[in-house]
Amino acid sequence: FQNIKNKKLLDIIKLNLKDKNKEFGEFIRFEDYSEYQFNNKQFVNIGYVNGLLYDKNFVSSKESYLLLDLILKNIFSLLEWKPVDKDVLEKKVNLMIGFLLASHHKLWDFFNTDTKQDIEHQIQCISNHNNIPNKIKYSILDMNDKIIDSLRSHEKEKRLQEKKEKDLKQKKYENK
């Protein structure tokens, strides 16, 4: 989008994408996805695209947090019922997985420590819930591992960059 020279066109595109984000919020609230002919894995892609909207600054941090909170509440409300509709549950979990995989770096930078711990705890509670099938549980655990590995890698890169900058400053100081 940085290559688009026409600012009016860019504003129209951004406005349309923001509207899509609102539609995503409504989509999360659906109780039944039977009218959609998507397979369960396509729900990961839907979540991922909406996570990218946040990651690329089309949606604010607060709006993204509210979407994530809505997804989590929706999953918990579904888990309260017995028997659990496993197909709908898997689709809702896949929305969460896609959303978090696309936006976790930026979200984790936005969250304070308490919010991070709260989100992590909620995800852990979902994966440990009695009504959750193993297939979905392992999808959540896999997502969690990917996010943790990615965040650790990101932190390691940041520390290496800081060390390089510090060493460069030290060399400049020694050369004077």
CSV table of N, CA and C in Angstrom, one decimal:
chain,number,residue,atom,x,y,z
A,1,PHE,N,0.8,-1.2,0.0
A,1,PHE,CA,0.0,0.0,0.0
A,1,PHE,C,0.8,1.3,0.0
A,2,GLN,N,2.1,1.1,0.4
A,2,GLN,CA,3.0,2.3,0.4
A,2,GLN,C,3.3,2.8,-1.0
A,3,ASN,N,3.1,1.9,-2.0
A,3,ASN,CA,3.4,2.3,-3.4
A,3,ASN,C,2.3,3.0,-4.0
A,4,ILE,N,1.1,3.1,-3.4
A,4,ILE,CA,0.0,3.8,-4.0
A,4,ILE,C,0.2,5.3,-3.9
A,5,LYS,N,0.2,5.9,-5.0
A,5,LYS,CA,0.5,7.4,-5.1
A,5,LYS,C,-0.8,8.2,-4.8
A,6,ASN,N,-1.9,7.7,-5.3
A,6,ASN,CA,-3.2,8.4,-5.2
A,6,ASN,C,-3.7,8.2,-3.7
A,7,LYS,N,-3.6,9.3,-2.9
A,7,LYS,CA,-4.0,9.2,-1.5
A,7,LYS,C,-5.5,9.0,-1.4
A,8,LYS,N,-6.3,9.6,-2.3
A,8,LYS,CA,-7.7,9.4,-2.2
A,8,LYS,C,-8.1,7.9,-2.4
A,9,LEU,N,-7.4,7.3,-3.3
A,9,LEU,CA,-7.6,5.8,-3.5
A,9,LEU,C,-7.2,5.0,-2.3
A,10,LEU,N,-6.1,5.4,-1.7
A,10,LEU,CA,-5.6,4.7,-0.5
A,10,LEU,C,-6.6,4.9,0.6
A,11,ASP,N,-7.1,6.1,0.8
A,11,ASP,CA,-8.1,6.3,1.9
A,11,ASP,C,-9.4,5.5,1.6
A,12,ILE,N,-9.8,5.3,0.4
A,12,ILE,CA,-11.0,4.5,0.1
A,12,ILE,C,-10.7,3.0,0.4
A,13,ILE,N,-9.5,2.6,0.0
A,13,ILE,CA,-9.1,1.2,0.3
A,13,ILE,C,-9.1,0.9,1.8
A,14,LYS,N,-8.5,1.9,2.6
A,14,LYS,CA,-8.4,1.7,4.0
A,14,LYS,C,-9.8,1.7,4.7
A,15,LEU,N,-10.7,2.6,4.2
A,15,LEU,CA,-12.1,2.6,4.7
A,15,LEU,C,-12.8,1.3,4.4
A,16,ASN,N,-12.6,0.8,3.2
A,16,ASN,CA,-13.2,-0.5,2.9
A,16,ASN,C,-12.7,-1.6,3.8
A,17,LEU,N,-11.4,-1.6,4.0
A,17,LEU,CA,-10.8,-2.7,4.9
A,17,LEU,C,-11.3,-2.5,6.3
A,18,LYS,N,-11.5,-1.3,6.8
A,18,LYS,CA,-12.0,-1.1,8.1
A,18,LYS,C,-13.4,-1.6,8.2
A,19,ASP,N,-14.2,-1.4,7.2
A,19,ASP,CA,-15.6,-2.0,7.1
A,19,ASP,C,-15.6,-3.5,7.2
A,20,LYS,N,-14.6,-4.1,6.5
A,20,LYS,CA,-14.5,-5.6,6.5
A,20,LYS,C,-14.2,-6.0,7.9
A,21,ASN,N,-13.4,-5.2,8.7
A,21,ASN,CA,-13.1,-5.6,10.1
A,21,ASN,C,-14.4,-5.6,10.9
A,22,LYS,N,-15.3,-4.7,10.7
A,22,LYS,CA,-16.6,-4.7,11.4
A,22,LYS,C,-17.4,-5.9,11.0
A,23,GLU,N,-17.3,-6.2,9.7
A,23,GLU,CA,-18.1,-7.4,9.3
A,23,GLU,C,-17.5,-8.7,10.0
A,24,PHE,N,-16.2,-8.7,10.2
A,24,PHE,CA,-15.5,-9.8,10.8
A,24,PHE,C,-16.1,-10.0,12.3
A,25,GLY,N,-16.3,-8.8,12.9
A,25,GLY,CA,-16.8,-8.9,14.3
A,25,GLY,C,-18.2,-9.5,14.3
A,26,GLU,N,-19.0,-9.2,13.3
A,26,GLU,CA,-20.3,-9.8,13.2
A,26,GLU,C,-20.2,-11.3,12.8
A,27,PHE,N,-19.3,-11.6,12.0
A,27,PHE,CA,-19.0,-13.0,11.6
A,27,PHE,C,-18.7,-13.8,12.8
A,28,ILE,N,-17.9,-13.3,13.7
A,28,ILE,CA,-17.5,-14.0,14.9
A,28,ILE,C,-18.7,-14.4,15.8
A,29,ARG,N,-19.7,-13.5,15.8
A,29,ARG,CA,-20.9,-13.7,16.6
A,29,ARG,C,-21.8,-14.8,16.1
A,30,PHE,N,-21.7,-15.2,14.8
A,30,PHE,CA,-22.6,-16.2,14.3
A,30,PHE,C,-22.5,-17.5,15.1
A,31,GLU,N,-23.7,-18.1,15.3
A,31,GLU,CA,-23.8,-19.3,16.1
A,31,GLU,C,-23.6,-20.5,15.2
A,32,ASP,N,-24.0,-20.3,13.9
A,32,ASP,CA,-24.0,-21.4,13.0
A,32,ASP,C,-23.4,-21.0,11.6
A,33,TYR,N,-22.4,-21.7,11.2
A,33,TYR,CA,-21.7,-21.3,10.0
A,33,TYR,C,-22.1,-22.2,8.8
A,34,SER,N,-23.2,-22.9,8.9
A,34,SER,CA,-23.6,-23.9,7.9
A,34,SER,C,-23.9,-23.2,6.6
A,35,GLU,N,-24.3,-21.9,6.6
A,35,GLU,CA,-24.6,-21.3,5.3
A,35,GLU,C,-23.3,-21.0,4.5
A,36,TYR,N,-22.2,-21.1,5.1
A,36,TYR,CA,-20.9,-20.9,4.5
A,36,TYR,C,-20.3,-22.2,4.0
A,37,GLN,N,-19.8,-22.3,2.9
A,37,GLN,CA,-19.3,-23.5,2.3
A,37,GLN,C,-17.8,-23.6,2.5
A,38,PHE,N,-17.3,-23.1,3.6
A,38,PHE,CA,-15.8,-23.1,3.9
A,38,PHE,C,-15.5,-24.4,4.7
A,39,ASN,N,-14.3,-24.9,4.4
A,39,ASN,CA,-13.9,-26.0,5.3
A,39,ASN,C,-13.3,-25.4,6.5
A,40,ASN,N,-13.0,-26.2,7.5
A,40,ASN,CA,-12.5,-25.7,8.8
A,40,ASN,C,-11.2,-25.0,8.7
A,41,LYS,N,-10.3,-25.4,7.8
A,41,LYS,CA,-9.0,-24.8,7.7
A,41,LYS,C,-9.1,-23.4,7.0
A,42,GLN,N,-10.2,-23.2,6.2
A,42,GLN,CA,-10.4,-21.9,5.6
A,42,GLN,C,-10.7,-20.8,6.7
A,43,PHE,N,-11.2,-21.3,7.8
A,43,PHE,CA,-11.5,-20.3,8.9
A,43,PHE,C,-10.2,-19.8,9.5
A,44,VAL,N,-9.1,-20.6,9.5
A,44,VAL,CA,-7.8,-20.1,9.9
A,44,VAL,C,-7.4,-18.9,9.0
A,45,ASN,N,-7.6,-19.1,7.7
A,45,ASN,CA,-7.3,-18.0,6.7
A,45,ASN,C,-8.1,-16.8,6.9
A,46,ILE,N,-9.4,-16.9,7.3
A,46,ILE,CA,-10.2,-15.8,7.5
A,46,ILE,C,-9.7,-15.0,8.7
A,47,GLY,N,-9.4,-15.7,9.8
A,47,GLY,CA,-8.8,-15.1,11.0
A,47,GLY,C,-7.5,-14.5,10.7
A,48,TYR,N,-6.6,-15.1,9.8
A,48,TYR,CA,-5.3,-14.6,9.5
A,48,TYR,C,-5.4,-13.3,8.8
A,49,VAL,N,-6.3,-13.2,7.8
A,49,VAL,CA,-6.5,-12.0,7.0
A,49,VAL,C,-6.9,-10.8,7.9
A,50,ASN,N,-7.8,-11.1,8.9
A,50,ASN,CA,-8.2,-10.1,9.8
A,50,ASN,C,-7.1,-9.7,10.8
A,51,GLY,N,-6.2,-10.6,11.1
A,51,GLY,CA,-5.1,-10.3,11.9
A,51,GLY,C,-4.1,-9.5,11.2
A,52,LEU,N,-4.0,-9.7,9.9
A,52,LEU,CA,-3.1,-8.9,9.1
A,52,LEU,C,-3.6,-7.5,8.9
A,53,LEU,N,-4.9,-7.3,8.9
A,53,LEU,CA,-5.4,-5.9,8.9
A,53,LEU,C,-4.9,-5.1,10.1
A,54,TYR,N,-4.8,-5.8,11.2
A,54,TYR,CA,-4.3,-5.1,12.4
A,54,TYR,C,-2.8,-4.9,12.3
A,55,ASP,N,-2.1,-6.0,11.9
A,55,ASP,CA,-0.7,-6.0,11.8
A,55,ASP,C,-0.2,-4.9,10.8
A,56,LYS,N,-1.0,-4.6,9.8
A,56,LYS,CA,-0.6,-3.6,8.8
A,56,LYS,C,-1.3,-2.2,9.0
A,57,ASN,N,-1.7,-2.0,10.3
A,57,ASN,CA,-2.2,-0.7,10.7
A,57,ASN,C,-3.6,-0.3,10.1
A,58,PHE,N,-4.4,-1.2,9.6
A,58,PHE,CA,-5.7,-0.8,9.1
A,58,PHE,C,-6.7,-0.8,10.3
A,59,VAL,N,-6.4,-1.4,11.4
A,59,VAL,CA,-7.3,-1.5,12.5
A,59,VAL,C,-6.5,-1.2,13.7
A,60,SER,N,-7.1,-0.5,14.7
A,60,SER,CA,-6.4,-0.1,15.9
A,60,SER,C,-6.1,-1.2,16.8
A,61,SER,N,-5.2,-1.0,17.8
A,61,SER,CA,-4.9,-2.1,18.8
A,61,SER,C,-6.1,-2.4,19.6
A,62,LYS,N,-6.9,-1.3,20.0
A,62,LYS,CA,-8.0,-1.5,20.8
A,62,LYS,C,-9.1,-2.3,20.1
A,63,GLU,N,-9.3,-2.0,18.8
A,63,GLU,CA,-10.3,-2.8,18.0
A,63,GLU,C,-9.9,-4.3,17.9
A,64,SER,N,-8.6,-4.5,17.7
A,64,SER,CA,-8.1,-5.9,17.6
A,64,SER,C,-8.2,-6.6,18.9
A,65,TYR,N,-8.0,-5.9,20.0
A,65,TYR,CA,-8.1,-6.5,21.3
A,65,TYR,C,-9.6,-6.9,21.5
A,66,LEU,N,-10.5,-6.0,21.1
A,66,LEU,CA,-11.9,-6.3,21.3
A,66,LEU,C,-12.4,-7.5,20.4
A,67,LEU,N,-11.8,-7.6,19.2
A,67,LEU,CA,-12.1,-8.8,18.4
A,67,LEU,C,-11.6,-10.1,19.0
A,68,LEU,N,-10.4,-10.0,19.5
A,68,LEU,CA,-9.8,-11.2,20.2
A,68,LEU,C,-10.7,-11.6,21.4
A,69,ASP,N,-11.0,-10.6,22.2
A,69,ASP,CA,-11.9,-10.8,23.4
A,69,ASP,C,-13.2,-11.5,22.9
A,70,LEU,N,-13.8,-10.9,21.9
A,70,LEU,CA,-15.0,-11.5,21.3
A,70,LEU,C,-14.9,-12.9,20.9
A,71,ILE,N,-13.8,-13.2,20.2
A,71,ILE,CA,-13.5,-14.6,19.8
A,71,ILE,C,-13.4,-15.5,21.0
A,72,LEU,N,-12.7,-15.1,22.0
A,72,LEU,CA,-12.5,-16.0,23.2
A,72,LEU,C,-13.8,-16.2,24.0
A,73,LYS,N,-14.6,-15.1,24.1
A,73,LYS,CA,-15.9,-15.2,24.8
A,73,LYS,C,-16.8,-16.1,24.0
A,74,ASN,N,-16.8,-16.0,22.7
A,74,ASN,CA,-17.6,-16.9,21.9
A,74,ASN,C,-17.3,-18.3,22.0
A,75,ILE,N,-16.0,-18.6,22.1
A,75,ILE,CA,-15.5,-20.0,22.3
A,75,ILE,C,-16.0,-20.5,23.6
A,76,PHE,N,-15.8,-19.7,24.7
A,76,PHE,CA,-16.2,-20.1,26.0
A,76,PHE,C,-17.7,-20.4,26.1
A,77,SER,N,-18.5,-19.5,25.5
A,77,SER,CA,-19.9,-19.7,25.5
A,77,SER,C,-20.3,-21.0,24.8
A,78,LEU,N,-19.6,-21.3,23.8
A,78,LEU,CA,-19.9,-22.6,23.1
A,78,LEU,C,-19.5,-23.8,23.9
A,79,LEU,N,-18.4,-23.7,24.7
A,79,LEU,CA,-18.0,-24.8,25.5
A,79,LEU,C,-18.9,-25.1,26.7
A,80,GLU,N,-19.8,-24.1,27.1
A,80,GLU,CA,-20.7,-24.3,28.2
A,80,GLU,C,-21.8,-25.3,27.9
A,81,TRP,N,-22.1,-25.5,26.7
A,81,TRP,CA,-23.2,-26.3,26.3
A,81,TRP,C,-22.7,-27.8,26.1
A,82,LYS,N,-23.6,-28.7,26.5
A,82,LYS,CA,-23.3,-30.1,26.2
A,82,LYS,C,-24.5,-30.6,25.4
A,83,PRO,N,-24.3,-31.4,24.4
A,83,PRO,CA,-23.0,-31.6,23.8
A,83,PRO,C,-22.5,-30.4,23.0
A,84,VAL,N,-21.2,-30.4,22.9
A,84,VAL,CA,-20.6,-29.3,22.2
A,84,VAL,C,-20.7,-29.6,20.7
A,85,ASP,N,-21.0,-28.6,19.9
A,85,ASP,CA,-21.0,-28.8,18.4
A,85,ASP,C,-19.6,-28.6,18.0
A,86,LYS,N,-18.9,-29.8,17.8
A,86,LYS,CA,-17.5,-29.8,17.5
A,86,LYS,C,-17.1,-29.1,16.2
A,87,ASP,N,-18.0,-29.2,15.2
A,87,ASP,CA,-17.7,-28.5,14.0
A,87,ASP,C,-17.6,-27.0,14.1
A,88,VAL,N,-18.6,-26.4,14.8
A,88,VAL,CA,-18.7,-25.0,15.0
A,88,VAL,C,-17.5,-24.6,16.0
A,89,LEU,N,-17.2,-25.4,17.0
A,89,LEU,CA,-16.1,-25.1,17.9
A,89,LEU,C,-14.8,-25.1,17.1
A,90,GLU,N,-14.6,-26.0,16.3
A,90,GLU,CA,-13.3,-26.0,15.5
A,90,GLU,C,-13.2,-24.8,14.6
A,91,LYS,N,-14.3,-24.4,14.0
A,91,LYS,CA,-14.3,-23.2,13.2
A,91,LYS,C,-13.9,-21.9,14.0
A,92,LYS,N,-14.6,-21.8,15.2
A,92,LYS,CA,-14.3,-20.6,16.0
A,92,LYS,C,-12.9,-20.6,16.5
A,93,VAL,N,-12.4,-21.8,16.9
A,93,VAL,CA,-11.0,-21.9,17.3
A,93,VAL,C,-10.0,-21.6,16.2
A,94,ASN,N,-10.4,-22.0,15.0
A,94,ASN,CA,-9.5,-21.7,13.8
A,94,ASN,C,-9.5,-20.2,13.5
A,95,LEU,N,-10.6,-19.5,13.7
A,95,LEU,CA,-10.6,-18.1,13.6
A,95,LEU,C,-9.6,-17.5,14.5
A,96,MET,N,-9.6,-17.9,15.8
A,96,MET,CA,-8.7,-17.4,16.8
A,96,MET,C,-7.3,-17.7,16.4
A,97,ILE,N,-7.0,-18.9,16.0
A,97,ILE,CA,-5.7,-19.3,15.6
A,97,ILE,C,-5.1,-18.5,14.5
A,98,GLY,N,-5.9,-18.3,13.4
A,98,GLY,CA,-5.5,-17.5,12.3
A,98,GLY,C,-5.2,-16.0,12.7
A,99,PHE,N,-6.2,-15.5,13.5
A,99,PHE,CA,-6.0,-14.1,14.0
A,99,PHE,C,-4.8,-13.9,14.8
A,100,LEU,N,-4.5,-14.8,15.8
A,100,LEU,CA,-3.4,-14.7,16.6
A,100,LEU,C,-2.0,-14.9,15.9
A,101,LEU,N,-2.0,-15.8,15.0
A,101,LEU,CA,-0.8,-16.1,14.2
A,101,LEU,C,-0.4,-14.9,13.4
A,102,ALA,N,-1.4,-14.1,12.9
A,102,ALA,CA,-1.0,-13.0,12.1
A,102,ALA,C,-0.7,-11.7,12.9
A,103,SER,N,-1.2,-11.6,14.1
A,103,SER,CA,-1.1,-10.4,14.8
A,103,SER,C,-0.4,-10.4,16.2
A,104,HIS,N,0.1,-11.6,16.5
A,104,HIS,CA,0.6,-11.8,17.9
A,104,HIS,C,1.8,-10.8,18.3
A,105,HIS,N,2.7,-10.6,17.4
A,105,HIS,CA,3.8,-9.7,17.7
A,105,HIS,C,3.3,-8.3,18.1
A,106,LYS,N,2.5,-7.7,17.3
A,106,LYS,CA,2.0,-6.4,17.5
A,106,LYS,C,1.1,-6.4,18.7
A,107,LEU,N,0.2,-7.4,18.9
A,107,LEU,CA,-0.7,-7.4,20.0
A,107,LEU,C,0.1,-7.6,21.3
A,108,TRP,N,1.1,-8.4,21.3
A,108,TRP,CA,1.9,-8.6,22.6
A,108,TRP,C,2.6,-7.4,22.9
A,109,ASP,N,3.1,-6.6,21.9
A,109,ASP,CA,3.7,-5.3,22.2
A,109,ASP,C,2.7,-4.3,22.8
A,110,PHE,N,1.5,-4.4,22.4
A,110,PHE,CA,0.4,-3.5,22.9
A,110,PHE,C,-0.1,-3.8,24.3
A,111,PHE,N,-0.2,-5.1,24.6
A,111,PHE,CA,-0.7,-5.6,25.8
A,111,PHE,C,0.2,-5.3,27.0
A,112,ASN,N,-0.4,-5.0,28.2
A,112,ASN,CA,0.5,-4.9,29.4
A,112,ASN,C,0.6,-6.4,29.9
A,113,THR,N,1.4,-6.5,30.9
A,113,THR,CA,1.7,-7.9,31.4
A,113,THR,C,0.5,-8.6,31.9
A,114,ASP,N,-0.4,-7.9,32.6
A,114,ASP,CA,-1.6,-8.6,33.1
A,114,ASP,C,-2.5,-9.0,31.9
A,115,THR,N,-2.6,-8.2,30.9
A,115,THR,CA,-3.5,-8.6,29.8
A,115,THR,C,-2.9,-9.8,29.0
A,116,LYS,N,-1.6,-9.8,28.8
A,116,LYS,CA,-0.9,-11.0,28.2
A,116,LYS,C,-1.2,-12.2,29.0
A,117,GLN,N,-1.0,-12.2,30.3
A,117,GLN,CA,-1.2,-13.3,31.2
A,117,GLN,C,-2.7,-13.8,31.1
A,118,ASP,N,-3.6,-12.8,31.1
A,118,ASP,CA,-5.0,-13.1,31.0
A,118,ASP,C,-5.4,-13.9,29.7
A,119,ILE,N,-4.9,-13.3,28.6
A,119,ILE,CA,-5.1,-14.0,27.3
A,119,ILE,C,-4.5,-15.4,27.3
A,120,GLU,N,-3.3,-15.5,27.7
A,120,GLU,CA,-2.6,-16.8,27.8
A,120,GLU,C,-3.4,-17.8,28.6
A,121,HIS,N,-3.9,-17.3,29.8
A,121,HIS,CA,-4.7,-18.2,30.7
A,121,HIS,C,-6.0,-18.6,30.0
A,122,GLN,N,-6.6,-17.7,29.3
A,122,GLN,CA,-7.9,-18.0,28.6
A,122,GLN,C,-7.6,-19.1,27.6
A,123,ILE,N,-6.6,-18.9,26.8
A,123,ILE,CA,-6.2,-19.9,25.8
A,123,ILE,C,-5.9,-21.3,26.4
A,124,GLN,N,-5.2,-21.2,27.5
A,124,GLN,CA,-4.9,-22.5,28.3
A,124,GLN,C,-6.1,-23.1,28.8
A,125,CYS,N,-7.1,-22.3,29.3
A,125,CYS,CA,-8.3,-22.9,29.8
A,125,CYS,C,-9.1,-23.6,28.7
A,126,ILE,N,-9.1,-22.9,27.5
A,126,ILE,CA,-9.8,-23.5,26.4
A,126,ILE,C,-9.2,-24.9,26.0
A,127,SER,N,-7.9,-24.9,25.9
A,127,SER,CA,-7.2,-26.2,25.5
A,127,SER,C,-7.4,-27.3,26.6
A,128,ASN,N,-7.6,-26.9,27.8
A,128,ASN,CA,-7.7,-27.9,28.9
A,128,ASN,C,-9.2,-28.2,29.3
A,129,HIS,N,-10.1,-27.6,28.6
A,129,HIS,CA,-11.5,-27.8,28.9
A,129,HIS,C,-11.9,-29.2,28.6
A,130,ASN,N,-12.8,-29.7,29.5
A,130,ASN,CA,-13.3,-31.1,29.4
A,130,ASN,C,-14.0,-31.4,28.1
A,131,ASN,N,-14.7,-30.4,27.5
A,131,ASN,CA,-15.5,-30.7,26.3
A,131,ASN,C,-14.8,-30.5,25.0
A,132,ILE,N,-13.5,-30.2,25.1
A,132,ILE,CA,-12.8,-29.9,23.8
A,132,ILE,C,-12.2,-31.2,23.3
A,133,PRO,N,-12.4,-31.5,22.0
A,133,PRO,CA,-11.8,-32.7,21.4
A,133,PRO,C,-10.3,-32.6,21.3
A,134,ASN,N,-9.6,-33.7,21.3
A,134,ASN,CA,-8.2,-33.7,21.2
A,134,ASN,C,-7.6,-33.0,19.9
A,135,LYS,N,-8.3,-33.2,18.8
A,135,LYS,CA,-7.9,-32.5,17.6
A,135,LYS,C,-7.8,-31.0,17.7
A,136,ILE,N,-8.8,-30.4,18.3
A,136,ILE,CA,-8.8,-29.0,18.6
A,136,ILE,C,-7.8,-28.6,19.6
A,137,LYS,N,-7.7,-29.4,20.7
A,137,LYS,CA,-6.8,-29.1,21.7
A,137,LYS,C,-5.3,-29.0,21.2
A,138,TYR,N,-5.0,-30.0,20.3
A,138,TYR,CA,-3.6,-30.0,19.8
A,138,TYR,C,-3.4,-28.9,18.8
A,139,SER,N,-4.5,-28.4,18.1
A,139,SER,CA,-4.4,-27.3,17.2
A,139,SER,C,-4.0,-26.0,18.0
A,140,ILE,N,-4.7,-25.9,19.2
A,140,ILE,CA,-4.4,-24.7,20.1
A,140,ILE,C,-3.0,-24.8,20.6
A,141,LEU,N,-2.6,-26.0,21.1
A,141,LEU,CA,-1.2,-26.1,21.6
A,141,LEU,C,-0.2,-25.9,20.6
A,142,ASP,N,-0.4,-26.3,19.3
A,142,ASP,CA,0.5,-26.0,18.2
A,142,ASP,C,0.6,-24.5,18.0
A,143,MET,N,-0.5,-23.8,18.0
A,143,MET,CA,-0.5,-22.4,17.8
A,143,MET,C,0.2,-21.7,18.9
A,144,ASN,N,0.0,-22.2,20.1
A,144,ASN,CA,0.7,-21.6,21.3
A,144,ASN,C,2.2,-21.8,21.1
A,145,ASP,N,2.6,-22.9,20.7
A,145,ASP,CA,4.1,-23.2,20.5
A,145,ASP,C,4.7,-22.3,19.4
A,146,LYS,N,3.9,-22.1,18.3
A,146,LYS,CA,4.4,-21.2,17.3
A,146,LYS,C,4.5,-19.8,17.7
A,147,ILE,N,3.6,-19.4,18.5
A,147,ILE,CA,3.6,-18.0,19.0
A,147,ILE,C,4.7,-17.8,20.0
A,148,ILE,N,4.9,-18.7,20.9
A,148,ILE,CA,6.0,-18.6,21.9
A,148,ILE,C,7.3,-18.6,21.2
A,149,ASP,N,7.5,-19.6,20.2
A,149,ASP,CA,8.8,-19.6,19.5
A,149,ASP,C,9.0,-18.3,18.7
A,150,SER,N,8.0,-17.8,18.1
A,150,SER,CA,8.1,-16.6,17.3
A,150,SER,C,8.5,-15.4,18.2
A,151,LEU,N,7.8,-15.3,19.4
A,151,LEU,CA,8.1,-14.2,20.3
A,151,LEU,C,9.5,-14.3,20.9
A,152,ARG,N,10.0,-15.5,21.2
A,152,ARG,CA,11.3,-15.7,21.6
A,152,ARG,C,12.3,-15.3,20.6
A,153,SER,N,12.1,-15.7,19.3
A,153,SER,CA,13.0,-15.4,18.2
A,153,SER,C,13.0,-13.9,18.0
A,154,HIS,N,11.9,-13.3,18.1
A,154,HIS,CA,11.8,-11.8,18.0
A,154,HIS,C,12.6,-11.1,19.1
A,155,GLU,N,12.4,-11.6,20.3
A,155,GLU,CA,13.2,-11.0,21.5
A,155,GLU,C,14.7,-11.2,21.3
A,156,LYS,N,15.1,-12.4,20.8
A,156,LYS,CA,16.5,-12.7,20.5
A,156,LYS,C,17.1,-11.8,19.5
A,157,GLU,N,16.3,-11.6,18.4
A,157,GLU,CA,16.8,-10.6,17.3
A,157,GLU,C,16.9,-9.2,17.9
A,158,LYS,N,16.0,-8.8,18.7
A,158,LYS,CA,16.0,-7.5,19.3
A,158,LYS,C,17.3,-7.3,20.2
A,159,ARG,N,17.5,-8.3,21.0
A,159,ARG,CA,18.7,-8.3,21.9
A,159,ARG,C,20.0,-8.3,21.1
A,160,LEU,N,20.1,-9.0,20.0
A,160,LEU,CA,21.2,-9.0,19.1
A,160,LEU,C,21.4,-7.7,18.5
A,161,GLN,N,20.3,-7.1,18.0
A,161,GLN,CA,20.4,-5.7,17.4
A,161,GLN,C,20.9,-4.7,18.4
A,162,GLU,N,20.4,-4.8,19.6
A,162,GLU,CA,20.8,-3.9,20.7
A,162,GLU,C,22.3,-4.1,21.0
A,163,LYS,N,22.8,-5.3,21.0
A,163,LYS,CA,24.2,-5.6,21.3
A,163,LYS,C,25.1,-5.0,20.2
A,164,LYS,N,24.6,-5.2,18.9
A,164,LYS,CA,25.4,-4.7,17.8
A,164,LYS,C,25.5,-3.1,17.9
A,165,GLU,N,24.4,-2.5,18.2
A,165,GLU,CA,24.4,-1.0,18.4
A,165,GLU,C,25.3,-0.6,19.5
A,166,LYS,N,25.2,-1.3,20.6
A,166,LYS,CA,26.1,-1.0,21.8
A,166,LYS,C,27.6,-1.2,21.4
A,167,ASP,N,27.9,-2.3,20.7
A,167,ASP,CA,29.3,-2.5,20.3
A,167,ASP,C,29.7,-1.5,19.3
A,168,LEU,N,28.9,-1.0,18.4
A,168,LEU,CA,29.2,0.0,17.5
A,168,LEU,C,29.5,1.3,18.2
A,169,LYS,N,28.7,1.7,19.1
A,169,LYS,CA,28.9,2.9,19.9
A,169,LYS,C,30.2,2.8,20.7
A,170,GLN,N,30.5,1.6,21.2
A,170,GLN,CA,31.7,1.4,22.0
A,170,GLN,C,32.9,1.6,21.1
A,171,LYS,N,32.9,1.0,19.9
A,171,LYS,CA,34.0,1.2,18.9
A,171,LYS,C,34.2,2.6,18.6
A,172,LYS,N,33.1,3.4,18.3
A,172,LYS,CA,33.2,4.8,18.0
A,172,LYS,C,33.9,5.5,19.2
A,173,TYR,N,33.5,5.2,20.4
A,173,TYR,CA,34.0,5.8,21.6
A,173,TYR,C,35.5,5.5,21.7
A,174,GLU,N,35.9,4.3,21.4
A,174,GLU,CA,37.3,3.9,21.5
A,174,GLU,C,38.2,4.5,20.5
A,175,ASN,N,37.6,4.8,19.3
A,175,ASN,CA,38.4,5.3,18.2
A,175,ASN,C,38.6,6.8,18.3
A,176,LYS,N,37.9,7.5,19.2
A,176,LYS,CA,38.0,8.9,19.4
A,176,LYS,C,39.2,9.3,20.2
